[in-house]
Short mmCIF file of C-alpha atoms and ligand atoms in Angstrom, two decimals:
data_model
loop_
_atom_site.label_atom_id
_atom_site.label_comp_id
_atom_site.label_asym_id
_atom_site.label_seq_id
_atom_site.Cartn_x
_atom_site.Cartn_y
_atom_site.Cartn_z
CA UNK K 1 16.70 -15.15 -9.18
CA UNK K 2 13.18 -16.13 -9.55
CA UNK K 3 10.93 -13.10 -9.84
CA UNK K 4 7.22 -13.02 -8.32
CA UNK K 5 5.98 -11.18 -10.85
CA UNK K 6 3.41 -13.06 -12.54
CA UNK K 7 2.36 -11.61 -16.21
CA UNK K 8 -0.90 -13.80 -16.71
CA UNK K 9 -2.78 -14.82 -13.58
CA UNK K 10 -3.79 -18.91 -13.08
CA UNK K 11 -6.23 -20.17 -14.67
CA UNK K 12 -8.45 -21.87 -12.22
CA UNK K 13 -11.89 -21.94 -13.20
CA UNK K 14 -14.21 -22.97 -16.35
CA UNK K 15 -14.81 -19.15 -16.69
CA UNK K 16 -11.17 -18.71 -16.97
CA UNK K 17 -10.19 -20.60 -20.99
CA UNK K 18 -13.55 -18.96 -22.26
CA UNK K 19 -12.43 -15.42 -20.88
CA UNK K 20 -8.85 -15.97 -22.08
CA UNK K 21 -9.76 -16.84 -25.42
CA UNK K 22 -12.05 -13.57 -26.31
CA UNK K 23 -9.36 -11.75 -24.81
CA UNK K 24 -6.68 -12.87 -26.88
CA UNK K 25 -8.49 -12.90 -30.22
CA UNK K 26 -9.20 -9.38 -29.00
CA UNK K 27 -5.86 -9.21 -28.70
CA UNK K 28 -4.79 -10.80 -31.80
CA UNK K 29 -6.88 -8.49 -33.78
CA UNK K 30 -5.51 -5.23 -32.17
CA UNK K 31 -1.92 -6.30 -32.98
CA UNK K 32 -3.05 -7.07 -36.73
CA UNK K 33 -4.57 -4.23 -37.59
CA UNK K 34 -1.80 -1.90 -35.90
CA UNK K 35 0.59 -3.52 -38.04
CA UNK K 36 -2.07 -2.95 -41.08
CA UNK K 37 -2.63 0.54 -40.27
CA UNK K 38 1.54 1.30 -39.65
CA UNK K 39 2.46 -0.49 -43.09
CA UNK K 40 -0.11 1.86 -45.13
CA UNK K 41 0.61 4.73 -43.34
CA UNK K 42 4.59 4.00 -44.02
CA UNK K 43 3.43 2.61 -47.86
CA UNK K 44 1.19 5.56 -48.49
CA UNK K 45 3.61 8.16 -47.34
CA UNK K 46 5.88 6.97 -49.53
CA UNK K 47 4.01 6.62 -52.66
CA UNK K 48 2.85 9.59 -52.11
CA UNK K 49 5.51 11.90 -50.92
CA UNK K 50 5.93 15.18 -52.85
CA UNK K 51 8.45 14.74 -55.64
CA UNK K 52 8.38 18.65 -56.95
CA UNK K 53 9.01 21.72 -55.16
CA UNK K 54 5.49 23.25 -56.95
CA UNK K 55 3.41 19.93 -56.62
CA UNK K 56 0.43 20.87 -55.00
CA UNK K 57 -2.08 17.74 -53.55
CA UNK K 58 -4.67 16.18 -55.68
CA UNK K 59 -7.42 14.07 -55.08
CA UNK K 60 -7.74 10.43 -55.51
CA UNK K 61 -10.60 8.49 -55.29
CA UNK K 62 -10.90 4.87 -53.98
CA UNK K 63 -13.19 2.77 -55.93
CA UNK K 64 -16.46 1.78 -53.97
CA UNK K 65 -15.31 -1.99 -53.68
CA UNK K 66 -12.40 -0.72 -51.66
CA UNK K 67 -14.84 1.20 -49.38
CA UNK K 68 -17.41 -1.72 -49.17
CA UNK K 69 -14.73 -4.06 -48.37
CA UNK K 70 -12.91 -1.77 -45.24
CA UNK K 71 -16.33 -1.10 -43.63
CA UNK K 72 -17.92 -5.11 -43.89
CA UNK K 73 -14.83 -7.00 -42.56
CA UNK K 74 -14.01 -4.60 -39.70
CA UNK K 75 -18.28 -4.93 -39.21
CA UNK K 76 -17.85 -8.95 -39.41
CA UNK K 77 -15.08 -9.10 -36.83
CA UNK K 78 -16.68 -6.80 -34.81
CA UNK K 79 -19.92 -9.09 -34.50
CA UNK K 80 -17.61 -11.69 -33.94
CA UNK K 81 -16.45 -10.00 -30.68
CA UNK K 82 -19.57 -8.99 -29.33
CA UNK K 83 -21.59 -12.10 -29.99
CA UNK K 84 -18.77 -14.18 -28.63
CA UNK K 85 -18.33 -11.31 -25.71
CA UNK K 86 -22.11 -11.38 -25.40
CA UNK K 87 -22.05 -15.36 -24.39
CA UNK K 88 -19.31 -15.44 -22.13
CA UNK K 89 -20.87 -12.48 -20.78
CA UNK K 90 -24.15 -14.17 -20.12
CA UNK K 91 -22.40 -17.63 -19.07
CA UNK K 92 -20.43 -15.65 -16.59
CA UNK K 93 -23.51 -13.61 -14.84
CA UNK K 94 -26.18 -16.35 -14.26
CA UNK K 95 -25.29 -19.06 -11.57
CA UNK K 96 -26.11 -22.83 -12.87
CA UNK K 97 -29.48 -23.99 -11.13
CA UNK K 98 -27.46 -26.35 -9.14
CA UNK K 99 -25.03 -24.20 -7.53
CA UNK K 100 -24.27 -24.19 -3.87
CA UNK K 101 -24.63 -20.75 -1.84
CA UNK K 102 -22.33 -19.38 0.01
CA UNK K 103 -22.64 -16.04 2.01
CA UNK K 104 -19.89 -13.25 1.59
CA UNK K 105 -20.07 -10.13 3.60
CA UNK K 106 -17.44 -7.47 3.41
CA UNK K 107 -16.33 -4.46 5.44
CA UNK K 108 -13.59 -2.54 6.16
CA UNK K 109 -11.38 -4.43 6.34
CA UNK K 110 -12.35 -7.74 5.91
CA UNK K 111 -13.94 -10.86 3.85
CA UNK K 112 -16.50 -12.43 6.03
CA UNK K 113 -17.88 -15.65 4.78
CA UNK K 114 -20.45 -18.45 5.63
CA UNK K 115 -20.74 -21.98 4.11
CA UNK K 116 -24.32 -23.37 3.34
CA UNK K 117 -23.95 -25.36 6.43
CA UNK K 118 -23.70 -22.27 8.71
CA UNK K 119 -20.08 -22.55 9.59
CA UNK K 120 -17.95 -18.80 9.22
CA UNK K 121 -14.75 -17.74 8.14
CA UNK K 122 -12.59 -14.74 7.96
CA UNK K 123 -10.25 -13.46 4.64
CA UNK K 124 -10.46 -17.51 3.73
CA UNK K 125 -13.04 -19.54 2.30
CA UNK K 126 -12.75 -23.12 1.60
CA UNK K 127 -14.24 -24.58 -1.52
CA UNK K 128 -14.81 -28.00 -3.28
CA UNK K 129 -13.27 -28.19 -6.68
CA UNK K 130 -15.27 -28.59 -9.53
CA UNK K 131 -19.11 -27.60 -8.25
CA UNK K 132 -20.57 -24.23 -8.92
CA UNK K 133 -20.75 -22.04 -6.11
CA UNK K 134 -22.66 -19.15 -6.00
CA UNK K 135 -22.06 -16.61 -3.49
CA UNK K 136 -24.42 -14.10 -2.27
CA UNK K 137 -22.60 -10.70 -1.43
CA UNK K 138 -23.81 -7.53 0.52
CA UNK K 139 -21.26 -4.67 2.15
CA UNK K 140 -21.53 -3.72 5.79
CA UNK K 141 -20.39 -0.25 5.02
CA UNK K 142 -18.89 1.19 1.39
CA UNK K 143 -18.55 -0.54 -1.74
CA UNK K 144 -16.18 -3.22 -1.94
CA UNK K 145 -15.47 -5.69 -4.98
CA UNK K 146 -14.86 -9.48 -5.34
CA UNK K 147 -11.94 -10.49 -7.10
CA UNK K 148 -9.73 -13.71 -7.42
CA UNK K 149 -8.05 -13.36 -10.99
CA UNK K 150 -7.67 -16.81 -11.63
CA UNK K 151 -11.50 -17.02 -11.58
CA UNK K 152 -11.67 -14.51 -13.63
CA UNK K 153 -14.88 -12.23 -13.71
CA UNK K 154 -15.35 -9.93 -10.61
CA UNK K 155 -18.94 -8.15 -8.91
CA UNK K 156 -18.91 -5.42 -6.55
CA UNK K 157 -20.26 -5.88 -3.14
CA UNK K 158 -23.09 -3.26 -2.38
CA UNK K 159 -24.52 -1.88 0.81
CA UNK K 160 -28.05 -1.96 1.14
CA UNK K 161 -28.01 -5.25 -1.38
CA UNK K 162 -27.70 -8.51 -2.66
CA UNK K 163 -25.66 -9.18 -5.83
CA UNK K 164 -24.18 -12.32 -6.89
CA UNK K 165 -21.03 -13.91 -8.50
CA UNK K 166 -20.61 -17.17 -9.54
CA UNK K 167 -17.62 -19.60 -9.92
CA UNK K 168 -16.52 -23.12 -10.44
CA UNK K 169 -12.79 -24.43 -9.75
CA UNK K 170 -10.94 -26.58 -11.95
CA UNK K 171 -8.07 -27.14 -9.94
CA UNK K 172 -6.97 -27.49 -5.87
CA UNK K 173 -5.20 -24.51 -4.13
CA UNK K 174 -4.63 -21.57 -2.97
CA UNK K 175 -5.59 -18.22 -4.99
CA UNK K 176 -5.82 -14.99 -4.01
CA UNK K 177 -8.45 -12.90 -3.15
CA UNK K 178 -8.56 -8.98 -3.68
CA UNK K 179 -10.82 -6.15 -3.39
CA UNK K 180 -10.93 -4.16 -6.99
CA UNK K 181 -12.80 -0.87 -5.45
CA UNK K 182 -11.08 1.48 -3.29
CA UNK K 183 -12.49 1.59 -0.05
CA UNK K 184 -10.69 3.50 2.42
CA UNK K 185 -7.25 3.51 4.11
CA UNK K 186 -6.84 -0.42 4.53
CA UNK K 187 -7.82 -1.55 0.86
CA UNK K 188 -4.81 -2.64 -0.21
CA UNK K 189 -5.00 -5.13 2.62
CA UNK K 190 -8.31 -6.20 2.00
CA UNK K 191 -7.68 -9.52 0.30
CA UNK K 192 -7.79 -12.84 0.96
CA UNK K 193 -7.61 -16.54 0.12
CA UNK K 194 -9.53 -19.20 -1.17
CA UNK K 195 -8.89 -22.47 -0.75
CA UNK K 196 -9.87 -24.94 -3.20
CA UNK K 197 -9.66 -28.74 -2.28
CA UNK K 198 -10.28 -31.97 -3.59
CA UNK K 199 -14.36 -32.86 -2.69
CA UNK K 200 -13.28 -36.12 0.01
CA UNK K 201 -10.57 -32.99 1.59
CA UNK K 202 -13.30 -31.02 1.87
CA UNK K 203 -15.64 -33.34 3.39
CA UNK K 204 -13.45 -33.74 6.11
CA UNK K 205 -12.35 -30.44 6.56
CA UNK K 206 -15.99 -29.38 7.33
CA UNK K 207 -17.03 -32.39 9.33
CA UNK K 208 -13.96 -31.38 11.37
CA UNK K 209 -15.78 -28.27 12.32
CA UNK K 210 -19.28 -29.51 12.04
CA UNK K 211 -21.10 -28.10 15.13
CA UNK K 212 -18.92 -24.82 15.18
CA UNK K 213 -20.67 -21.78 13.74
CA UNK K 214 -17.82 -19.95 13.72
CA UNK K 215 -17.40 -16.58 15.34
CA UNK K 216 -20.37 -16.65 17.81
CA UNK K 217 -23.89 -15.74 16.14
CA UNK K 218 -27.42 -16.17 16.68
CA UNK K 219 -28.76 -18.67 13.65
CA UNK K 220 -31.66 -17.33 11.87
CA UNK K 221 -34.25 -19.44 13.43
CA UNK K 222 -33.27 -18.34 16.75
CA UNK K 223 -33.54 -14.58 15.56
CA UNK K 224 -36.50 -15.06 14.19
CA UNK K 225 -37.90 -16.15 17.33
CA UNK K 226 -35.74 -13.77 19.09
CA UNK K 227 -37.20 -10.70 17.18
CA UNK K 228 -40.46 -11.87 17.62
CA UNK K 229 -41.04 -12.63 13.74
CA UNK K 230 -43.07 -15.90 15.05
CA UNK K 231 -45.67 -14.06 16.47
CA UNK K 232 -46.92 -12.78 13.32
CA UNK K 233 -45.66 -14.97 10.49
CA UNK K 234 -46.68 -18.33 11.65
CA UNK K 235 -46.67 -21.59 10.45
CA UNK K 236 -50.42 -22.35 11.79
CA UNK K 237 -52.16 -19.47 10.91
CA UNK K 238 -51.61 -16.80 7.81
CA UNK K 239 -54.41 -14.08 9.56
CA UNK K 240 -51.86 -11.30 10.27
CA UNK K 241 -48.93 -11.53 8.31
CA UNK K 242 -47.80 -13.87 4.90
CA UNK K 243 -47.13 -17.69 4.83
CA UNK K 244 -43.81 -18.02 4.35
CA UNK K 245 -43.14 -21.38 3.65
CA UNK K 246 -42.50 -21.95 0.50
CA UNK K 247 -42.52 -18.83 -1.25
CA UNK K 248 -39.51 -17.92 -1.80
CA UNK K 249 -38.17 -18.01 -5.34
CA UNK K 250 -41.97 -17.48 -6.42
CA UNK K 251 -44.00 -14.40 -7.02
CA UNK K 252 -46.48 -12.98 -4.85
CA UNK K 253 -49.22 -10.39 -5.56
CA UNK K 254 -49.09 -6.81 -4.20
CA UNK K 255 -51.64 -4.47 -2.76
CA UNK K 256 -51.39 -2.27 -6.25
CA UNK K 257 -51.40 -5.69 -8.29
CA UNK K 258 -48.12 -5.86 -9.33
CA UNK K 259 -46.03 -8.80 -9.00
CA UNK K 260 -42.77 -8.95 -7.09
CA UNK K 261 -40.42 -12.14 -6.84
CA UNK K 262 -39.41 -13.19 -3.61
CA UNK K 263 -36.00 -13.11 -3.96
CA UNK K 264 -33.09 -11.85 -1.15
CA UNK K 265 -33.55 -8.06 -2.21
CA UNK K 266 -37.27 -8.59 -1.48
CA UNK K 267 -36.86 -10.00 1.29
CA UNK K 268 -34.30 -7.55 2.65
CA UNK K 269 -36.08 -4.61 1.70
CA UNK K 270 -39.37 -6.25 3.50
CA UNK K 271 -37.49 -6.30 6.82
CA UNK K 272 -36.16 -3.31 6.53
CA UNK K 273 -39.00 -0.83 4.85
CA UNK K 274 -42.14 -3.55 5.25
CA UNK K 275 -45.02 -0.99 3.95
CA UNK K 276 -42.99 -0.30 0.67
CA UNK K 277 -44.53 -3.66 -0.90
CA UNK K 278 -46.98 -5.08 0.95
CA UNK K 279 -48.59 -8.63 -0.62
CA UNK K 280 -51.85 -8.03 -1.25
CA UNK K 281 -54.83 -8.50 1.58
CA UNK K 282 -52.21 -7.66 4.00
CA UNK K 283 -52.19 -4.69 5.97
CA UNK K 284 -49.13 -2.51 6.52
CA UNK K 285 -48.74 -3.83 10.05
CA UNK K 286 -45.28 -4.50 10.49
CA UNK K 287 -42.45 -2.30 12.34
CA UNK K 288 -39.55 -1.71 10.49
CA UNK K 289 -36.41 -3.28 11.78
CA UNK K 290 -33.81 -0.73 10.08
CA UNK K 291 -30.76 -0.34 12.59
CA UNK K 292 -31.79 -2.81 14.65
CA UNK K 293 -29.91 -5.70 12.79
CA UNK K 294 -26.53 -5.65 11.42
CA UNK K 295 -25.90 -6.82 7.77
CA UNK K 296 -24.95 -10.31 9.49
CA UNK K 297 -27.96 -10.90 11.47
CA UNK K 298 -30.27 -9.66 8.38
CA UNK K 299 -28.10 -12.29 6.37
CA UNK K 300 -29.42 -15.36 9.10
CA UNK K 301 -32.86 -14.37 8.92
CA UNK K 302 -32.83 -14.44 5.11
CA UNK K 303 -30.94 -17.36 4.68
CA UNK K 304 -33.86 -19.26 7.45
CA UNK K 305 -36.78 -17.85 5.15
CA UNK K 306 -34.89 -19.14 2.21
CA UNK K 307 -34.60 -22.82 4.15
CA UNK K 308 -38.21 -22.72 5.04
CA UNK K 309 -39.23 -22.67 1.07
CA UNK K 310 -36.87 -25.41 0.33
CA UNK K 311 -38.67 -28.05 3.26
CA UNK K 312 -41.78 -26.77 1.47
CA UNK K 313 -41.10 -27.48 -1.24
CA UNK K 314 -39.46 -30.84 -1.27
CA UNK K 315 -42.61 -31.41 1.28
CA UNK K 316 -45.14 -30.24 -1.41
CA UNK K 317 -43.68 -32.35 -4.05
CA UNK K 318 -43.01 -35.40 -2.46
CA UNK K 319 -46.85 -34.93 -1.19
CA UNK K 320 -47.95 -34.05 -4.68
CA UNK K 321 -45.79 -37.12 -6.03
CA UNK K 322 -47.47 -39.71 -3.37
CA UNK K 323 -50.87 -38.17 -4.46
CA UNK K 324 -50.22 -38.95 -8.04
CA UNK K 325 -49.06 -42.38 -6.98
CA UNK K 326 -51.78 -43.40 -5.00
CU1 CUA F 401 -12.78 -3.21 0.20
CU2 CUA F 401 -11.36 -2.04 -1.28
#
C-alpha cells in the first residue's frame, strides 16, 4: 500500500534548499543539545545522588571558564541562526527587479488570478519555470493567505491592500495551493493549483488563449474612460488633476510637503479616499469612488496606471538616449 502522506513537502523553488537548510541546522541543533541537556541531567543525578540518610545538599561552584564557555557558544550559534535566518528572510521578502507580475485576488472561496497579459484564471495559475514572478495580492472580503509548500514562504492576502509574495520554480508541475488563514466555512476548500511548465509550453499555452480575457471584464483603459477618469487626468493637459504618465514607481510631493511613493497602495488609497494625500498644487477635487468598484475593477485601473509609467518611461529614455546621441 502506498500511503499519501507526504512528511516533507517538494521542493520546487530556489527559496525552497535555502529554507530547508536553516531549518534543519535549526533542527540539528535542537536534537544536540536535547541529547546534551538529557546526558547531564542523567550524569549529574547520578554523581550526585544522596549516598547518606543525614546528607544534607551543599554548594558547588563552577569555575568562571565553565560559565564563560556555556553562555558564548550557545550566543555564537545563536548569531549563526539569526544572521543566516535574517538573509533568507530578506531574500525571500523582496521580489528581484526583473520579476514578472501577476495579479492574485482571493475571496471566499476562491483564488482568482490574472497573467501580465490580462488573461484570468480560477483556483489555477499557470507559470513558466525558472523566472521570478511576483504576484500582487489583495482580498475581496476577510483575510486569506498564500501558500504552496513546495515554494516555501507564504503572505497573507489583505482587504483594503496590496502585499506581495514572490517565487521562482525550479521544476515543471503541478503543486498545490492552500489558504493558511481560516476564513470561514469553505477554507478547507480554498486551495488550488499551480501549474508550472517548461517556458516554449507556456508560450503556447498562452498564445492559445491570447485574445481571451478570461471571465468577462472591463480592461482598465476602458474603465478609466468608463468612470470618467479621462476627463480630469489627461494626457494633454495636467490643469485639474496629476500627469500620470510616468510616475509611478517615483515619488511625488504632497500638499503638507511630504513625500509619498507611487506605489499600488497609493494608488489604491487615491481612488478610494483622494483628499487623504493630495500632490501638491492640486486641489482636493476628486469624488471618491469607494463602493463603486469591486476589488477586480480597482485591480484594472491600477494595473493601466502602472502600464502608462512603463510607455513613459521606455519613451523618456529612448528620447533621452537619441538626445544624447545626436
Ligand atoms: Cu481563504 Cu482560508
Amino acid at each position: 500500500m502506498k500511503l499519501d502522506f507526504p512528511l516533507f513537502p517538494d521542493s520546487a523553488s530556489t527559496l525552497a534548499p535555502q529554507l530547508d537548510a536553516i531549518y534543519f541546522f535549526a533542527l540539528a541543533i535542537s536534537i544536540v543539545s536535547s541529547i546534551l541537556i538529557a546526558l547531564a541531567v542523567l550524569y549529574l543525578a547520578i554523581r550526585y545522588r544522596r549516598t547518606a540518610d543525614n546528607q544534607i545538599g551543599e554548594r558547588e561552584r563552577a569555575g568562571i571558564w565553565l560559565e564563560i564557555t556555556w553562555s558564548v557558544i550557545p550566543f555564537a550559534i545563536m548569531m549563526v541562526m539569526f544572521v543566516w535566518g535574517a538573509k533568507v528572510f530578506f531574500h525571500a521578502r523582496r521580489p528581484p527587479a526583473d520579476a514578472v507580475e501577476y495579479y492574485v485576488i482571493g475571496k471566499q472561496w476562491m483564488w482568482k488570478f490574472q497573467h501580465p497579459e490580462g488573461y484570468r484564471e480560477i483556483n489555477t495559475l499557470h507559470v513558466p519555470v525558472g523566472l521570478p514572478i511576483k504576484l500582487t495580492m489583495t482580498s475581496e472580503d476577510v483575510i486569506h493567505s498564500f501558500f504552496v509548500p513546495a515554494f516555501r514562504g507564504k503572505m497573507d492576502v489583505l482587504p483594503g491592500r496590496y502585499t506581495t509574495y514572490w517565487f521562482e520554480a525550479t521544476k515543471p508541475g503541478s503543486f498545490r495551493l492552500f489558504c493558511s488563514e481560516y476564513c470561514g466555512t469553505e477554507h478547507s476548500m480554498m486551495g488550488g493549483t499551480i501549474e508550472v511548465m517548461e517556458e516554449r509550453d507556456y508560450e503556447k499555452w498562452l498564445a492559445a488563449r491570447a485574445g481571451e480575457g478570461g471571465p468577462a471584464m472591463a480592461s482598465g483603459a476602458e474603465l478609466f474612460a468608463a468612470r470618467t477618469c479621462d476627463t480630469c487626468h489627461r494626457t494633454d493637459s495636467e490643469l485639474q488633476a496629476p500627469y500620470l504618465r510616468g510616475t509611478f514607481g517615483h515619488e511625488v510631493e504632497l500638499t503638507d510637503g511630504s513625500m509619498v511613493r507611487v506605489d499600488e497602495n497609493y494608488l489604491r488609497e487615491s481612488i478610494l479616499d483622494p483628499g487623504a494625500k493630495v500632490v501638491k498644487g492640486y486641489q482636493p477635487l476628486m469624488p471618491t469612488y469607494k463602493g463603486q468598484l469591486s476589488e477586480d475593477e480597482l485591480l484594472q485601473l491600477i494595473i493601466y496606471i502602472k502600464s502608462l509609467s512603463d510607455d513613459d518611461a521606455a519613451e523618456a529614455s529612448s528620447a533621452a538616449s537619441e538626445e544624447a546621441a545626436s
